[in-house]
Coordinates of C-alpha atoms in Angstrom, one line a residue:
M228 CA 110.1 66.9 108.6
S229 CA 107.8 66.1 111.5
L230 CA 104.5 64.3 111.2
R231 CA 102.7 67.6 111.9
D232 CA 104.7 69.3 109.1
M233 CA 103.8 66.5 106.7
L234 CA 100.1 66.7 107.6
G235 CA 100.2 70.5 107.3
A236 CA 101.8 70.3 103.9
I237 CA 99.1 67.9 102.8
A238 CA 96.3 70.0 104.2
Q239 CA 97.7 73.2 102.5
A240 CA 98.1 71.4 99.2
T241 CA 94.5 70.1 99.5
I242 CA 93.2 73.6 100.0
N243 CA 95.1 75.0 97.1
T244 CA 94.0 72.1 94.8
G245 CA 90.4 72.7 95.8
V246 CA 90.7 76.4 94.9
R247 CA 92.3 75.5 91.6
V248 CA 89.7 73.0 90.6
L249 CA 86.6 74.7 92.0
G250 CA 87.6 78.4 91.7
K251 CA 87.1 80.9 89.0
S252 CA 90.1 81.6 86.7
I253 CA 90.8 85.3 86.3
C254 CA 93.4 87.8 85.3
P255 CA 93.8 90.0 88.5
E256 CA 94.3 93.1 86.3
D257 CA 90.7 92.7 85.2
H258 CA 89.4 92.7 88.7
P259 CA 91.1 95.7 90.5
W260 CA 88.6 95.4 93.4
L261 CA 90.1 92.0 94.3
K262 CA 93.7 92.6 93.3
C263 CA 95.9 92.3 96.4
P264 CA 99.4 91.0 96.9
V265 CA 100.0 87.2 97.0
G266 CA 102.8 85.7 99.1
L267 CA 106.0 84.1 97.7
P268 CA 106.1 80.3 97.9
G269 CA 108.2 80.2 101.1
A270 CA 106.9 83.4 102.7
V271 CA 105.7 83.4 106.3
G272 CA 104.4 85.9 108.7
T273 CA 105.5 89.5 108.5
Q274 CA 108.3 88.6 106.0
M275 CA 105.5 89.1 103.5
Y276 CA 105.5 92.8 104.1
S277 CA 109.1 93.1 103.0
D278 CA 108.4 90.9 100.0
I279 CA 105.5 93.1 98.9
A280 CA 107.5 96.3 99.4
A281 CA 110.3 94.9 97.2
A282 CA 108.0 93.6 94.5
E283 CA 106.0 96.9 94.2
N284 CA 108.7 99.4 94.9
L285 CA 107.1 100.5 98.2
E286 CA 108.6 101.8 101.4
Q287 CA 107.7 100.4 104.8
R288 CA 107.0 102.9 107.5
R289 CA 106.1 101.9 111.0
S290 CA 103.7 104.4 112.5
K291 CA 102.4 104.9 116.0
T292 CA 99.7 107.3 114.8
A293 CA 98.5 105.9 111.4
G294 CA 95.1 104.3 111.0
L295 CA 93.8 101.3 109.1
L296 CA 92.0 103.8 106.8
A297 CA 93.5 107.1 105.6
S298 CA 90.1 108.6 105.8
F299 CA 87.0 107.0 107.3
A300 CA 84.9 109.3 105.2
G301 CA 86.1 107.3 102.2
L302 CA 83.5 104.6 103.0
S303 CA 80.6 107.0 102.5
S304 CA 78.0 106.2 99.9
D305 CA 74.2 106.5 99.4
H306 CA 73.9 103.4 101.7
F307 CA 76.3 104.5 104.4
D308 CA 76.7 107.9 106.0
S309 CA 80.0 107.8 107.8
S310 CA 79.1 110.9 109.8
R311 CA 76.6 108.8 111.7
I312 CA 79.3 106.7 113.3
D313 CA 80.5 107.7 116.7
P314 CA 83.6 110.0 116.4
R315 CA 85.5 107.7 118.8
I316 CA 85.0 104.8 116.4
R317 CA 86.1 107.0 113.4
D318 CA 89.2 108.0 115.4
F319 CA 90.1 104.4 116.0
Y320 CA 90.1 103.6 112.2
E321 CA 92.1 106.8 111.4
R322 CA 94.6 106.6 114.3
T323 CA 94.8 102.8 115.0
G324 CA 98.4 102.9 116.1
T325 CA 97.6 105.1 119.1
Y326 CA 95.5 102.4 120.7
E327 CA 96.2 99.4 122.9
L328 CA 94.2 96.2 122.5
E329 CA 92.9 93.7 124.9
A330 CA 91.2 90.5 123.5
W331 CA 89.6 87.3 124.5
S332 CA 88.0 84.5 122.4
D333 CA 85.1 82.1 122.4
V334 CA 85.3 79.1 120.1
G335 CA 82.1 77.3 119.0
M336 CA 82.0 73.7 120.2
M337 CA 80.9 72.2 116.9
A338 CA 83.6 74.0 115.0
R339 CA 86.4 73.5 117.5
P340 CA 87.9 70.3 115.8
L341 CA 87.9 72.0 112.4
L342 CA 89.5 75.3 113.7
W343 CA 92.1 73.3 115.8
G344 CA 93.1 71.4 112.7
L345 CA 93.3 74.5 110.5
V346 CA 95.3 76.5 113.0
T347 CA 97.6 73.6 114.1
L348 CA 98.4 72.2 110.7
V349 CA 98.2 75.1 108.3
S350 CA 98.1 78.6 109.9
R351 CA 101.0 78.1 112.3
R352 CA 103.2 76.8 109.4
M353 CA 102.5 80.1 107.6
D354 CA 102.6 82.3 110.7
Q355 CA 99.4 83.8 109.4
L356 CA 95.7 83.7 110.4
V357 CA 96.6 81.9 113.7
F358 CA 93.2 82.2 115.3
P359 CA 93.4 82.0 119.1
L360 CA 91.9 78.7 120.3
S361 CA 91.3 79.9 123.8
S362 CA 91.3 83.0 125.9
L363 CA 94.3 81.7 127.7
E364 CA 96.5 82.3 124.6
L365 CA 95.4 85.9 124.8
S366 CA 95.9 86.4 128.5
G367 CA 99.4 87.8 128.1
G368 CA 98.1 90.6 125.8
M369 CA 98.2 91.5 122.1
S370 CA 100.4 93.9 120.3
N371 CA 99.1 96.5 117.9
E372 CA 101.5 97.5 115.1
V373 CA 100.5 99.6 112.0
V374 CA 102.8 99.6 109.0
E375 CA 102.3 101.9 106.1
L376 CA 103.4 100.7 102.7
I377 CA 104.1 103.9 100.7
D378 CA 104.7 104.3 97.0
K379 CA 108.2 105.7 96.7
A380 CA 107.5 107.8 93.6
S381 CA 104.2 109.5 94.7
G382 CA 104.4 109.2 98.5
K383 CA 100.9 107.8 98.4
R384 CA 99.9 105.1 100.9
V385 CA 99.1 101.9 98.9
Y386 CA 98.4 99.5 101.7
T387 CA 98.2 99.6 105.5
G388 CA 99.6 96.6 107.3
W389 CA 98.2 95.6 110.7
R390 CA 100.3 93.2 112.7
R391 CA 98.9 91.7 115.9
K392 CA 101.1 89.4 118.0
L393 CA 100.8 87.5 121.2
L394 CA 102.9 89.4 123.7
S395 CA 103.6 86.2 125.6
N396 CA 105.7 84.6 122.8
S397 CA 105.7 87.2 120.0
S398 CA 103.9 84.8 117.6
I399 CA 101.9 86.3 114.8
I400 CA 98.1 86.2 115.0
Y401 CA 97.3 88.3 112.0
A402 CA 99.4 90.1 109.4
G403 CA 96.8 91.8 107.2
L404 CA 96.7 94.5 104.5
Y405 CA 93.9 97.0 104.8
S406 CA 92.5 99.2 102.0
T407 CA 89.1 100.0 100.4
A408 CA 87.5 98.5 97.3
I409 CA 84.3 98.6 95.4
P410 CA 83.0 95.1 94.6
P411 CA 81.1 95.3 91.3
N412 CA 77.8 93.7 92.5
Y413 CA 77.6 96.0 95.5
G414 CA 79.0 99.1 93.8
R415 CA 79.9 101.0 96.9
P416 CA 83.1 101.4 99.0
C417 CA 83.9 98.5 101.3
V418 CA 86.7 97.6 103.7
R419 CA 89.1 95.1 102.1
V420 CA 91.3 93.0 104.3
S421 CA 93.9 90.7 102.6
F422 CA 96.1 88.1 104.2
P423 CA 98.9 87.0 102.0
V424 CA 99.8 83.4 102.2
P425 CA 102.3 81.3 100.1
K426 CA 101.3 81.6 96.4
G427 CA 98.0 83.2 97.2
N428 CA 95.9 85.2 99.7
A429 CA 92.7 85.2 101.7
T430 CA 90.7 88.3 101.1
V431 CA 87.7 89.5 103.0
I432 CA 85.5 92.3 101.7
L433 CA 83.2 93.9 104.3
R434 CA 80.3 96.3 103.6
P435 CA 79.8 99.1 106.2
E436 CA 76.6 99.7 108.0
A437 CA 75.7 102.3 110.6
G438 CA 73.8 101.3 113.8
N439 CA 71.2 103.6 115.2
D440 CA 73.4 104.0 118.3
G441 CA 76.4 105.3 116.3
S442 CA 78.0 101.9 116.2
L443 CA 79.7 100.4 113.1
W444 CA 78.9 97.1 111.5
L445 CA 81.3 95.6 108.9
I446 CA 79.6 92.6 107.2
S447 CA 81.2 90.0 105.0
E448 CA 78.3 88.3 103.4
G449 CA 77.1 87.7 99.8
R450 CA 75.8 85.2 97.3
K451 CA 78.1 85.2 94.3
F452 CA 81.4 86.3 92.9
G453 CA 81.5 90.1 93.0
D454 CA 79.6 90.5 96.3
P455 CA 81.2 91.4 99.6
G456 CA 82.4 88.2 101.3
F457 CA 85.4 85.8 101.6
Y458 CA 87.7 85.0 98.7
R459 CA 90.5 82.5 98.6
V460 CA 93.1 83.1 95.9
V461 CA 95.7 80.8 94.5
E462 CA 98.3 82.0 91.9
T463 CA 98.2 79.6 89.0
G464 CA 100.5 81.3 86.5
L465 CA 101.8 84.5 85.2
D466 CA 98.9 87.0 85.6
R467 CA 96.5 84.2 86.3
W468 CA 94.6 83.5 89.6
S469 CA 92.1 80.9 90.6
V470 CA 89.6 82.4 93.0
R471 CA 87.1 80.6 95.1
Y472 CA 84.3 82.6 96.6
L473 CA 82.8 81.0 99.8
P474 CA 79.3 82.3 100.5
P475 CA 78.8 80.0 103.5
L476 CA 81.6 81.8 105.4
H477 CA 80.4 84.9 107.1
E478 CA 82.2 87.5 109.2
R479 CA 80.6 90.3 111.2
F480 CA 82.4 93.1 113.1
H481 CA 80.4 95.2 115.5
V482 CA 82.4 98.2 116.8
F483 CA 80.7 100.2 119.5
V484 CA 81.1 102.3 122.6
H485 CA 80.1 100.4 125.7
P486 CA 78.0 102.2 128.3
D487 CA 81.2 102.4 130.5
G488 CA 82.8 104.6 127.7
V489 CA 85.2 101.9 126.5
L490 CA 85.5 101.2 122.8
R491 CA 84.8 97.6 122.0
T492 CA 84.5 95.2 119.1
E493 CA 82.8 91.8 118.6
H494 CA 84.2 89.8 115.7
K495 CA 82.1 86.8 114.8
I496 CA 82.9 84.1 112.2
S497 CA 80.4 81.5 111.2
I498 CA 80.0 78.8 108.6
L499 CA 76.4 77.9 107.4
G500 CA 75.1 79.8 110.5
V501 CA 77.2 77.7 112.9
K502 CA 79.5 79.7 115.2
V503 CA 83.2 79.1 114.6
L504 CA 84.8 81.9 116.6
T505 CA 84.0 85.1 118.4
L506 CA 86.7 87.5 119.3
H507 CA 86.1 90.3 121.8
Y508 CA 88.3 93.4 121.8
K509 CA 88.7 96.4 124.1
M510 CA 90.5 99.3 122.5
S511 CA 91.9 102.2 124.6
L512 CA 94.2 105.1 123.8
A513 CA 97.7 104.3 124.7
R514 CA 98.6 107.9 125.1
E515 CA 97.0 111.3 124.5
P516 CA 98.7 113.4 121.8
V517 CA 100.1 116.8 122.9
A518 CA 97.2 118.5 121.2
A519 CA 93.9 116.6 121.6
S520 CA 92.4 115.9 118.2
A521 CA 89.2 117.7 117.2
V522 CA 87.4 114.4 116.8
L523 CA 88.0 113.4 120.4
Q524 CA 86.9 116.8 121.6
E525 CA 83.7 116.3 119.7
A526 CA 83.3 112.8 121.2
H527 CA 83.5 114.2 124.7
R528 CA 80.8 116.8 123.9
V529 CA 78.4 114.1 122.6

């Protein structure tokens, strides 16, 4: 084992111990809004999808047309009118697999040492949550692969996996599971993104908001357990989890149509108001379907 592996194992054990000691002990069955798959002890990267499929009797289907959400309208509530969102943005979330991604990053100077240590020692060992430390890493491009995890008995989609890799070396950046959930303190549908890691997961719950310009905000902020926000989970026993809610860690996604007509996203991560990382995305259709979708025809008329 190399020195880096040893330091990484120590860092990962320290994180897990902190969650066990400071976290809230729960039975996941009692908190369905938070219940997401945890990784096996030795699982890394996209192997986790196969592990989840086997454990929950699911079928993996790679799709070039599926979206992160089966229906964007499923996020509607008395606080969020999904019809106010630009139809091109709604189309991206419902047909994510038909898009190509370009990305570049901006790392906050104060947070750079912390992010470097986390990515180098922990994330790369798990092949998960490997935040790009510079735009140079993204210069070769990023893949966009959507995997549906389908219940074999009912045919219903349970999770949507979104894998993004660096095209230059095929290394995983993110391997997340997308779904919706209703956190109890908020009481309305949110986007839930879970990243399985060995014996646990990192789950982000984001509340949707509509901008006056038709843009979409997804905001992961709250004050206490049960709010939207960031949750770190460690499996502590049979049907027992320790969950640490981290109010200082905020994420904001702003998805909008630029004046040049290109669909873009700004993804900002901060801790205690200090910028950690900003990721910028451009999303463009990789190919037009044989019959243009009604939603895109609507977009061109707007």
